[in-house]
Amino acid sequence: MKTIAIGLMTGTSADGIDGVVLEIGEGSFSIRATETLPFKEHMKEAIREISALRIRDRTDAAELDMDLGNLHLEVALKLISKLGPESVNVIGMHGQTVHHSPNTDPPFSIQLGNGQRVAEATGVPVVTDFRASDIAAGGQGAPLAPAFHQAAFSRPGENRAIVNIGGIANITLLPSDSRNNVIGFDSGPGNTLMDGWARKHYSKPFDRNGNIARGGRIQYELLDMLLQDSYLERCPPKSTGLERFNHGWLENRLQAFGKHCTDSDILATLTEFTARTICNDLNHLKPEITTVVLCGGGVHNRLLVELITDKTTARVTDSISGGIDPQWVEASAFAWIADRTLRGLTSTIPSVTGANQPCIAGIVHYPGNRTKHKPAT
Ligand SMILES: Nc1ncnc2c1ncn2[C@@H]1O[C@H](COP(=O)(O)OP(=O)(O)O)[C@@H](O)[C@H]1O
Ligand SMILES: [Mg+2]
């Protein structure tokens, strides 16, 4: 039986919404349409403000929730218009993470983007809050893409690592022997520290292709200080976010470093730092990996990819080799998970998140008029 699912993803980079239409068959899937909507500067600012816990009152968060809901709706409607008469069975909408805190008491993870708004306006069930059930089962609620990575990218006879370089970077180990557990965790910062520096010192959203960093010199003493963060030493399961790796985190270390260096030296050091954190983890994975599959926007930072390729003995490729463009892997994952959720199937992996059981991920928002879409039985 064929299902048509839309996936909408906006990651920690808060650069915009990536959307895909995924056609899912028995053990197969293909991308039928894609759409992206970059956030305007005021929206990025609002997301950063709320993520930094500068919420003035509750209406700020509610307003952003609705604004984000409307932007997600815009992407969903564009995707639906590309499909013709076929109807969409489900929309998986990750939402914008503004706080991820799986290790506090109580643990929580907040994503904004009003799912009910999208359900009402499209007439399609919308799945949101993908992380809550796993956190309730004692897990990190992250990363969630590994089950999809396994479905899309595992190959018999190969120990593969999928590395998604978004704002935060996450790694999935897909062992060739299916009796071994899939492992997945956030390695640490992906683009976020580099993006923050490019924004502050060059008024650019990111260091295009790594060109600015290429002109700087790595400051090894500073690099060592960055590498001492205790998160990097911790064993999985683990997940992190901008609550930890943010501009304040970097400023504290720069102050302690105290030496003068240029803005491009710092960008060069941050790029090397990001590559090292990823490769230190890749090189310690057991079983040893033979192939690294890169995805996420960091794939476009040529310097970063060169550094990663130099630091690992495994063959490095990107997700196009597995049939999915690096930009659409995460959105496809949430389309795929949403379809499973609507059918009552689990899609979280306890060996990844540390939860006490696999969970059905997400909350389903049904449109008020349910005659068109009945819940799956
Ligand atoms: N040409 C490029 N050069 C360098 N970095 C890029 C380029 N294109 C995209 N990026 C990086 O990718 C990020 C967006 O990646 P994405 O996978 O959408 O992350 P997230 O899931 O966190 O939103 C940008 O913020 C930027 O850091
Ligand atoms: Mg993004």
Coordinates of C-alpha atoms and ligand atoms in Angstrom, one line a residue:
M1 CA 0.0 0.0 0.0
K2 CA 1.3 3.4 -1.0
T3 CA 1.3 6.4 1.4
I4 CA 2.0 10.0 0.7
A5 CA 3.6 11.8 3.6
I6 CA 4.9 15.4 3.9
G7 CA 7.9 16.1 6.2
L8 CA 8.6 19.6 7.4
M9 CA 11.9 20.3 9.2
T10 CA 13.4 23.3 10.8
G11 CA 16.6 22.5 12.6
T12 CA 18.7 24.3 15.2
S13 CA 20.3 26.5 12.6
A14 CA 16.9 28.3 12.3
D15 CA 17.7 29.1 8.7
G16 CA 14.2 28.1 7.4
I17 CA 11.8 25.3 6.7
D18 CA 12.7 22.3 4.5
G19 CA 9.8 20.4 3.2
V20 CA 9.4 17.1 1.2
V21 CA 6.7 14.9 -0.2
L22 CA 7.7 11.3 0.4
E23 CA 6.0 8.4 -1.3
I24 CA 6.3 5.4 1.0
G25 CA 5.7 1.9 -0.3
E26 CA 6.4 -1.6 1.2
G27 CA 10.1 -1.2 2.3
S28 CA 10.8 1.6 -0.2
F29 CA 10.3 5.3 -0.6
S30 CA 11.0 8.2 -3.0
I31 CA 10.9 11.9 -2.8
R32 CA 8.2 13.3 -5.0
A33 CA 8.5 17.1 -4.4
T34 CA 10.6 19.5 -2.3
E35 CA 10.2 23.1 -1.1
T36 CA 12.2 25.4 1.1
L37 CA 11.2 28.6 2.8
P38 CA 14.1 30.7 4.3
F39 CA 13.2 32.6 7.5
K40 CA 13.2 36.3 7.4
E41 CA 15.6 38.0 9.7
H42 CA 12.9 39.1 12.3
M43 CA 11.8 35.5 12.6
K44 CA 15.3 34.3 13.1
E45 CA 15.7 36.9 15.8
A46 CA 12.5 35.9 17.5
I47 CA 13.6 32.3 17.6
R48 CA 17.0 33.2 19.0
E49 CA 15.4 35.4 21.7
I50 CA 13.1 32.7 22.8
S51 CA 15.8 30.0 22.6
A52 CA 18.0 32.2 24.9
L53 CA 15.2 32.2 27.4
R54 CA 14.5 35.9 26.9
I55 CA 10.7 35.2 26.7
R56 CA 9.1 38.4 28.1
D57 CA 5.8 36.7 28.7
R58 CA 3.9 33.6 27.6
T59 CA 2.2 35.4 24.7
D60 CA 5.6 35.8 23.0
A61 CA 6.0 32.1 22.7
A62 CA 2.3 31.6 21.7
E63 CA 2.7 34.3 19.0
L64 CA 5.9 32.6 17.6
D65 CA 4.1 29.2 17.8
M66 CA 1.3 30.6 15.5
D67 CA 3.7 32.5 13.2
L68 CA 5.7 29.3 12.7
G69 CA 2.5 27.3 12.2
N70 CA 1.6 29.7 9.4
L71 CA 5.0 29.4 7.7
H72 CA 4.9 25.6 7.9
L73 CA 1.4 25.8 6.4
E74 CA 2.8 27.9 3.5
V75 CA 5.4 25.2 2.7
A76 CA 2.8 22.4 3.1
L77 CA 0.3 24.1 0.7
K78 CA 3.1 24.6 -1.9
L79 CA 4.0 20.9 -1.7
I80 CA 0.4 19.9 -1.9
S81 CA -0.1 22.1 -5.0
K82 CA 2.8 20.2 -6.7
L83 CA 1.0 16.9 -6.2
G84 CA -2.1 17.2 -8.4
P85 CA -5.1 15.2 -7.4
E86 CA -3.4 12.7 -5.0
S87 CA -4.2 13.3 -1.4
V88 CA -1.6 13.5 1.3
N89 CA -2.1 11.0 4.2
V90 CA -0.1 12.7 6.9
I91 CA 2.2 15.6 7.6
G92 CA 5.1 15.3 10.0
M93 CA 6.1 18.7 11.3
H94 CA 9.1 18.7 13.6
G95 CA 8.7 22.4 14.7
Q96 CA 11.5 24.8 15.8
T97 CA 13.3 23.6 18.8
V98 CA 13.7 26.5 21.3
H99 CA 14.8 24.4 24.3
H100 CA 16.1 20.8 24.6
S101 CA 16.7 19.7 28.1
P102 CA 16.5 16.0 28.5
N103 CA 18.8 15.8 31.6
T104 CA 16.9 18.2 33.9
D105 CA 14.2 17.4 36.4
P106 CA 11.7 17.4 34.8
P107 CA 13.2 16.6 31.4
F108 CA 11.7 18.4 28.4
S109 CA 12.1 19.4 24.8
I110 CA 10.1 22.3 23.4
Q111 CA 9.3 22.7 19.7
L112 CA 7.2 25.6 18.4
G113 CA 5.0 25.6 15.3
N114 CA 1.2 25.1 15.7
G115 CA 0.3 21.7 14.3
Q116 CA -3.4 22.2 14.7
R117 CA -3.3 25.3 12.5
V118 CA -1.7 23.2 9.7
A119 CA -4.2 20.3 10.2
E120 CA -7.2 22.6 10.0
A121 CA -6.1 24.4 6.9
T122 CA -4.9 21.4 5.0
G123 CA -7.5 18.8 6.2
V124 CA -4.6 16.4 6.8
P125 CA -3.6 14.9 10.1
V126 CA -0.4 16.5 11.4
V127 CA 2.1 14.9 13.8
T128 CA 4.2 17.1 16.1
D129 CA 6.0 16.8 19.4
F130 CA 8.0 13.8 18.2
R131 CA 10.3 13.8 21.2
A132 CA 7.9 13.8 24.1
S133 CA 7.1 10.0 24.3
D134 CA 10.7 9.0 24.3
I135 CA 11.6 11.5 27.0
A136 CA 8.6 10.2 29.1
A137 CA 10.1 6.7 28.7
G138 CA 13.4 7.9 30.2
G139 CA 15.2 8.7 26.9
Q140 CA 17.0 11.7 25.5
G141 CA 14.2 12.3 22.9
A142 CA 17.0 12.6 20.4
P143 CA 18.3 11.9 17.9
L144 CA 15.2 10.6 16.1
A145 CA 16.5 10.2 12.6
P146 CA 18.5 7.0 13.1
A147 CA 15.5 4.7 12.4
F148 CA 15.1 6.5 9.1
H149 CA 18.8 6.4 8.5
Q150 CA 18.7 2.7 9.0
A151 CA 15.8 2.3 6.5
A152 CA 17.5 4.5 3.9
F153 CA 21.2 4.0 4.2
S154 CA 22.1 0.7 5.7
R155 CA 24.0 -1.7 3.4
P156 CA 24.8 -5.3 4.0
G157 CA 28.5 -5.9 4.7
E158 CA 29.2 -2.3 5.6
N159 CA 29.6 -0.6 9.0
R160 CA 28.3 2.8 8.1
A161 CA 28.1 6.1 9.9
I162 CA 25.6 8.7 8.9
V163 CA 26.7 12.2 10.0
N164 CA 24.1 15.0 9.8
I165 CA 25.7 18.4 10.1
G166 CA 23.0 20.8 11.0
G167 CA 23.3 23.5 13.8
I168 CA 24.2 20.5 16.0
A169 CA 25.9 17.4 14.5
N170 CA 24.6 14.0 15.0
I171 CA 26.0 10.6 14.2
T172 CA 24.2 7.3 13.5
L173 CA 26.2 4.0 13.5
L174 CA 24.6 1.4 11.3
P175 CA 26.4 -1.9 11.9
S176 CA 26.6 -4.4 9.0
D177 CA 25.6 -7.2 11.4
S178 CA 22.0 -6.5 12.3
R179 CA 22.5 -8.3 15.7
N180 CA 24.5 -5.3 16.8
N181 CA 22.6 -2.3 18.0
V182 CA 22.2 0.9 16.0
I183 CA 23.8 3.7 18.0
G184 CA 23.1 7.4 17.5
F185 CA 24.0 10.6 19.4
D186 CA 24.8 14.3 19.0
S187 CA 28.5 14.7 18.7
G188 CA 28.4 18.4 19.6
P189 CA 28.2 21.6 17.6
G190 CA 27.7 21.3 13.8
N191 CA 27.5 24.7 12.1
T192 CA 26.2 26.7 15.1
L193 CA 29.4 28.2 16.4
M194 CA 30.8 28.9 12.9
D195 CA 27.4 30.5 11.9
G196 CA 27.3 32.6 15.1
W197 CA 30.8 34.0 14.5
A198 CA 30.1 34.7 10.8
R199 CA 26.9 36.5 11.8
K200 CA 28.6 38.6 14.5
H201 CA 31.8 39.5 12.8
Y202 CA 31.0 39.3 9.1
S203 CA 27.2 40.0 9.0
K204 CA 26.8 36.8 7.0
P205 CA 24.4 33.9 7.9
F206 CA 27.3 31.4 7.4
D207 CA 30.9 31.1 6.1
R208 CA 30.0 30.2 2.5
N209 CA 32.0 27.1 1.5
G210 CA 34.3 27.7 4.4
N211 CA 36.1 30.5 2.4
I212 CA 36.7 32.8 5.4
A213 CA 38.1 30.1 7.6
R214 CA 40.4 29.0 4.8
G215 CA 42.1 32.4 5.1
G216 CA 42.7 32.1 8.9
R217 CA 45.2 30.2 11.0
I218 CA 44.1 27.6 13.5
Q219 CA 44.9 28.6 17.1
Y220 CA 45.9 25.3 18.6
E221 CA 45.9 26.5 22.2
L222 CA 42.4 27.8 21.8
L223 CA 41.4 24.6 20.0
D224 CA 42.6 22.5 23.0
M225 CA 40.5 24.7 25.3
L226 CA 37.4 24.1 23.2
L227 CA 38.0 20.4 23.1
Q228 CA 38.0 20.2 26.9
D229 CA 34.2 20.6 27.1
S230 CA 32.9 17.7 29.2
Y231 CA 30.0 17.0 26.9
L232 CA 32.5 15.7 24.3
E233 CA 33.9 13.2 26.7
R234 CA 30.5 11.8 27.8
C235 CA 29.4 8.4 26.5
P236 CA 26.2 8.0 24.5
P237 CA 23.2 8.1 24.9
K238 CA 23.6 11.9 24.8
S239 CA 22.1 14.8 23.0
T240 CA 22.7 18.5 23.2
G241 CA 21.6 21.9 21.8
L242 CA 22.1 25.6 21.7
E243 CA 21.5 25.8 25.4
R244 CA 25.0 24.5 25.8
F245 CA 27.0 25.3 22.6
N246 CA 26.2 29.0 22.0
H247 CA 27.9 32.4 21.7
G248 CA 28.3 32.7 25.5
W249 CA 30.1 29.3 25.6
L250 CA 32.6 30.5 23.0
E251 CA 33.0 34.0 24.6
N252 CA 34.0 32.4 27.9
R253 CA 36.7 30.4 26.3
L254 CA 37.9 33.3 24.2
Q255 CA 38.2 35.4 27.4
A256 CA 40.2 32.6 29.1
F257 CA 42.4 32.3 26.0
G258 CA 43.1 36.0 26.1
K259 CA 45.5 36.2 23.1
H260 CA 44.9 38.4 20.2
C261 CA 44.0 36.7 16.9
T262 CA 42.0 37.7 13.9
D263 CA 38.3 36.9 13.2
S264 CA 39.3 34.6 10.4
D265 CA 41.7 32.7 12.8
I266 CA 38.8 32.1 15.1
L267 CA 36.6 30.9 12.3
A268 CA 39.4 28.6 11.1
T269 CA 39.7 27.2 14.7
L270 CA 36.0 26.7 15.0
T271 CA 35.9 24.8 11.7
E272 CA 38.8 22.6 12.8
F273 CA 37.1 22.1 16.2
T274 CA 33.8 21.0 14.6
A275 CA 35.7 18.5 12.3
R276 CA 37.6 17.1 15.3
T277 CA 34.6 16.6 17.5
I278 CA 32.9 14.7 14.7
C279 CA 36.0 12.6 13.7
N280 CA 37.0 11.8 17.3
D281 CA 33.7 10.1 17.7
L282 CA 33.8 8.5 14.2
N283 CA 37.2 7.1 14.9
H284 CA 36.1 5.5 18.2
L285 CA 33.0 3.8 16.9
K286 CA 32.8 0.0 17.4
P287 CA 32.4 -1.8 15.2
E288 CA 34.9 0.2 13.1
I289 CA 33.2 2.0 10.2
T290 CA 34.1 1.7 6.6
T291 CA 31.9 4.4 5.1
V292 CA 30.8 7.9 6.3
V293 CA 27.6 9.3 4.7
L294 CA 27.3 13.1 5.2
C295 CA 24.1 15.1 5.1
G296 CA 22.7 18.4 6.4
G297 CA 23.7 21.9 5.3
G298 CA 27.3 21.5 6.6
V299 CA 28.0 19.3 3.6
H300 CA 28.2 22.6 1.6
N301 CA 31.1 23.9 3.8
R302 CA 33.9 22.5 1.6
L303 CA 36.6 23.2 4.1
L304 CA 34.7 21.3 6.8
V305 CA 34.2 18.3 4.6
E306 CA 37.9 18.3 3.6
L307 CA 38.9 18.4 7.2
I308 CA 36.5 15.5 8.1
T309 CA 37.8 13.5 5.1
D310 CA 41.4 14.0 6.2
K311 CA 40.8 12.9 9.8
T312 CA 39.0 9.6 9.2
T313 CA 40.3 6.5 7.5
A314 CA 36.7 5.6 6.4
R315 CA 35.5 6.4 2.9
V316 CA 33.5 9.7 3.0
T317 CA 30.6 10.2 0.7
D318 CA 27.3 12.2 1.0
S319 CA 23.7 11.1 1.1
I320 CA 23.2 11.6 -2.7
S321 CA 25.0 8.2 -3.0
G322 CA 22.0 6.7 -1.1
G323 CA 19.5 8.5 -3.3
I324 CA 18.6 11.5 -1.1
D325 CA 20.1 15.0 -1.4
P326 CA 21.7 16.1 1.9
Q327 CA 19.2 18.9 2.3
W328 CA 16.2 16.6 2.4
V329 CA 17.3 13.8 4.7
E330 CA 15.9 15.2 7.9
A331 CA 12.6 16.4 6.4
S332 CA 12.2 12.9 4.8
A333 CA 12.9 11.3 8.2
F334 CA 10.0 13.2 9.8
A335 CA 7.6 12.3 6.9
W336 CA 8.6 8.7 7.4
I337 CA 8.2 8.8 11.2
A338 CA 4.9 10.6 10.9
D339 CA 3.5 7.9 8.6
R340 CA 4.5 5.2 11.2
T341 CA 3.0 7.2 14.0
L342 CA -0.3 7.4 12.2
R343 CA -0.2 3.7 11.7
G344 CA 0.6 3.1 15.4
L345 CA 4.1 1.9 14.8
T346 CA 7.2 2.8 16.9
S347 CA 10.1 4.6 15.4
T348 CA 12.5 5.5 18.3
I349 CA 15.4 3.2 19.1
P350 CA 16.2 2.6 22.8
S351 CA 19.9 1.8 22.1
V352 CA 20.1 5.3 20.6
T353 CA 18.0 7.4 23.0
G354 CA 18.4 5.4 26.2
A355 CA 14.6 5.0 26.7
N356 CA 13.2 2.0 28.4
Q357 CA 11.2 1.0 25.3
P358 CA 10.6 1.9 21.6
C359 CA 8.0 4.6 21.3
I360 CA 5.4 5.8 18.9
A361 CA 6.8 9.2 18.2
G362 CA 4.6 12.3 18.3
I363 CA 1.1 13.6 18.9
V364 CA -1.4 13.6 16.1
H365 CA -3.5 16.7 15.4
Y366 CA -6.6 15.7 13.5
P367 CA -8.5 18.3 11.5
G368 CA -11.8 19.3 13.0
N369 CA -13.6 17.8 10.1
R370 CA -12.5 14.2 10.3
T371 CA -14.8 12.8 7.6
K372 CA -12.0 13.1 5.0
H373 CA -9.2 11.5 7.2
K374 CA -10.2 8.9 9.7
P375 CA -7.6 7.8 12.2
A376 CA -5.9 4.6 11.1
T377 CA -7.4 1.5 12.9
Ligands
LIG1 N1 27.4 27.0 0.9 C1 27.5 26.8 2.2 N2 28.7 27.0 2.8 C2 28.9 26.8 4.2 N3 27.9 26.4 5.0 C3 26.6 26.2 4.4 C4 26.4 26.4 3.1 N4 25.1 26.2 2.8 C5 24.5 25.8 4.0 N5 25.5 25.8 5.0 C6 25.3 25.6 6.4 O1 24.2 24.8 6.6 C7 23.3 25.3 7.7 C8 21.9 24.9 7.5 O2 21.9 23.5 7.6 P1 20.7 22.6 8.0 O3 20.9 21.2 7.7 O4 19.4 23.3 7.5 O5 20.8 22.8 9.6 P2 19.6 22.7 10.6 O6 19.0 21.3 10.5 O7 20.2 23.0 11.9 O8 18.6 23.8 10.2 C9 23.6 26.8 7.5 O9 23.2 27.5 8.7 C10 25.1 26.8 7.2 O10 25.8 26.7 8.4
MG2 MG 17.8 24.1 8.4

